[in-house]
């Protein structure tokens, strides 16, 4: 049994070494508020917190978004979202509407 553990130890160590890299690849979720939804151009205007993966400070910005995301979006909603640069365009890649605080 001890021998089996010693044989597996290098594989375990290698797996543990890759965990930080996996964590760094995760796109951070950011809080924001939808200011405008433009379904004709496929864009959302969002007032947002800092977006670390885009090195962007808090501001109001226009992002591209998929039609499915635009359908659930309404001006004034508080959201958590992820954004990335896709083909050179700032793009919302996920969006979750936040429940109103009681």
mmCIF file of C-alpha atoms in Angstrom, residues 4-95:
data_model
loop_
_atom_site.group_PDB
_atom_site.id
_atom_site.type_symbol
_atom_site.label_atom_id
_atom_site.label_comp_id
_atom_site.label_asym_id
_atom_site.label_seq_id
_atom_site.Cartn_x
_atom_site.Cartn_y
_atom_site.Cartn_z
ATOM 1 C CA UNK A 4 1.269 2.337 -4.378
ATOM 2 C CA UNK A 5 1.131 5.729 -2.693
ATOM 3 C CA UNK A 6 4.767 6.443 -3.530
ATOM 4 C CA UNK A 7 4.144 5.519 -7.172
ATOM 5 C CA UNK A 8 1.154 7.853 -7.323
ATOM 6 C CA UNK A 9 2.913 10.739 -5.578
ATOM 7 C CA UNK A 10 4.477 12.289 -8.725
ATOM 8 C CA UNK A 11 1.100 12.316 -10.493
ATOM 9 C CA UNK A 12 -0.564 13.899 -7.454
ATOM 10 C CA UNK A 13 2.152 16.556 -7.249
ATOM 11 C CA UNK A 14 1.781 17.355 -10.954
ATOM 12 C CA UNK A 15 -1.993 17.665 -10.634
ATOM 13 C CA UNK A 16 -1.647 20.031 -7.673
ATOM 14 C CA UNK A 17 0.812 22.201 -9.593
ATOM 15 C CA UNK A 18 -1.742 22.812 -12.357
ATOM 16 C CA UNK A 19 -4.494 24.067 -10.011
ATOM 17 C CA UNK A 20 -3.249 27.689 -9.866
ATOM 18 C CA UNK A 21 -3.138 27.838 -13.668
ATOM 19 C CA UNK A 22 -6.715 26.620 -13.878
ATOM 20 C CA UNK A 23 -7.841 29.232 -11.361
ATOM 21 C CA UNK A 24 -6.155 32.030 -13.326
ATOM 22 C CA UNK A 25 -8.004 31.057 -16.509
ATOM 23 C CA UNK A 26 -11.400 31.643 -14.923
ATOM 24 C CA UNK A 27 -13.026 34.835 -16.148
ATOM 25 C CA UNK A 28 -14.099 36.913 -13.133
ATOM 26 C CA UNK A 29 -17.732 37.818 -12.587
ATOM 27 C CA UNK A 30 -18.338 41.534 -12.140
ATOM 28 C CA UNK A 31 -21.258 43.483 -10.671
ATOM 29 C CA UNK A 32 -22.972 45.966 -12.928
ATOM 30 C CA UNK A 33 -26.188 47.728 -13.833
ATOM 31 C CA UNK A 34 -27.714 47.640 -17.292
ATOM 32 C CA UNK A 35 -28.246 51.175 -18.588
ATOM 33 C CA UNK A 36 -29.451 50.410 -22.116
ATOM 34 C CA UNK A 37 -30.357 47.382 -24.246
ATOM 35 C CA UNK A 38 -30.016 47.789 -28.016
ATOM 36 C CA UNK A 39 -31.328 44.635 -29.687
ATOM 37 C CA UNK A 40 -30.882 46.072 -33.199
ATOM 38 C CA UNK A 41 -27.103 46.401 -32.816
ATOM 39 C CA UNK A 42 -26.682 43.545 -30.310
ATOM 40 C CA UNK A 43 -25.228 45.775 -27.605
ATOM 41 C CA UNK A 44 -25.629 46.406 -23.883
ATOM 42 C CA UNK A 45 -24.586 49.560 -22.066
ATOM 43 C CA UNK A 46 -23.450 48.575 -18.568
ATOM 44 C CA UNK A 47 -22.218 50.618 -15.606
ATOM 45 C CA UNK A 48 -19.746 48.194 -14.032
ATOM 46 C CA UNK A 49 -17.100 47.603 -11.409
ATOM 47 C CA UNK A 50 -13.477 46.993 -12.318
ATOM 48 C CA UNK A 51 -13.027 44.178 -14.850
ATOM 49 C CA UNK A 52 -9.632 42.669 -13.966
ATOM 50 C CA UNK A 53 -9.204 40.383 -16.984
ATOM 51 C CA UNK A 54 -9.707 43.368 -19.321
ATOM 52 C CA UNK A 55 -7.636 45.712 -17.147
ATOM 53 C CA UNK A 56 -10.633 48.075 -17.137
ATOM 54 C CA UNK A 57 -11.488 50.449 -14.270
ATOM 55 C CA UNK A 58 -15.093 51.052 -13.160
ATOM 56 C CA UNK A 59 -17.042 52.952 -15.823
ATOM 57 C CA UNK A 60 -20.062 52.838 -18.107
ATOM 58 C CA UNK A 61 -19.270 50.926 -21.288
ATOM 59 C CA UNK A 62 -20.974 49.425 -24.335
ATOM 60 C CA UNK A 63 -20.493 45.680 -24.881
ATOM 61 C CA UNK A 64 -21.568 43.289 -27.607
ATOM 62 C CA UNK A 65 -23.867 40.487 -26.443
ATOM 63 C CA UNK A 66 -25.524 37.424 -27.937
ATOM 64 C CA UNK A 67 -29.249 37.692 -28.736
ATOM 65 C CA UNK A 68 -30.085 35.170 -25.989
ATOM 66 C CA UNK A 69 -28.430 37.436 -23.401
ATOM 67 C CA UNK A 70 -30.162 40.525 -24.780
ATOM 68 C CA UNK A 71 -33.573 38.873 -24.392
ATOM 69 C CA UNK A 72 -33.175 38.572 -20.622
ATOM 70 C CA UNK A 73 -31.709 42.060 -20.163
ATOM 71 C CA UNK A 74 -33.654 45.194 -19.223
ATOM 72 C CA UNK A 75 -32.452 48.697 -18.354
ATOM 73 C CA UNK A 76 -32.111 49.203 -14.609
ATOM 74 C CA UNK A 77 -31.367 45.561 -13.760
ATOM 75 C CA UNK A 78 -28.517 44.774 -11.389
ATOM 76 C CA UNK A 79 -26.416 41.983 -12.863
ATOM 77 C CA UNK A 80 -23.324 39.846 -12.442
ATOM 78 C CA UNK A 81 -21.578 39.274 -15.731
ATOM 79 C CA UNK A 82 -18.395 38.162 -17.398
ATOM 80 C CA UNK A 83 -16.814 40.031 -20.284
ATOM 81 C CA UNK A 84 -14.009 39.141 -22.643
ATOM 82 C CA UNK A 85 -12.428 40.477 -25.793
ATOM 83 C CA UNK A 86 -13.866 38.319 -28.611
ATOM 84 C CA UNK A 87 -12.502 38.960 -32.099
ATOM 85 C CA UNK A 88 -11.337 42.362 -30.877
ATOM 86 C CA UNK A 89 -14.737 43.415 -29.486
ATOM 87 C CA UNK A 90 -15.613 43.763 -25.806
ATOM 88 C CA UNK A 91 -18.302 41.131 -25.321
ATOM 89 C CA UNK A 92 -20.542 40.007 -22.460
ATOM 90 C CA UNK A 93 -20.071 36.229 -22.314
ATOM 91 C CA UNK A 94 -22.422 35.474 -19.406
ATOM 92 C CA UNK A 95 -25.040 37.413 -17.502
#
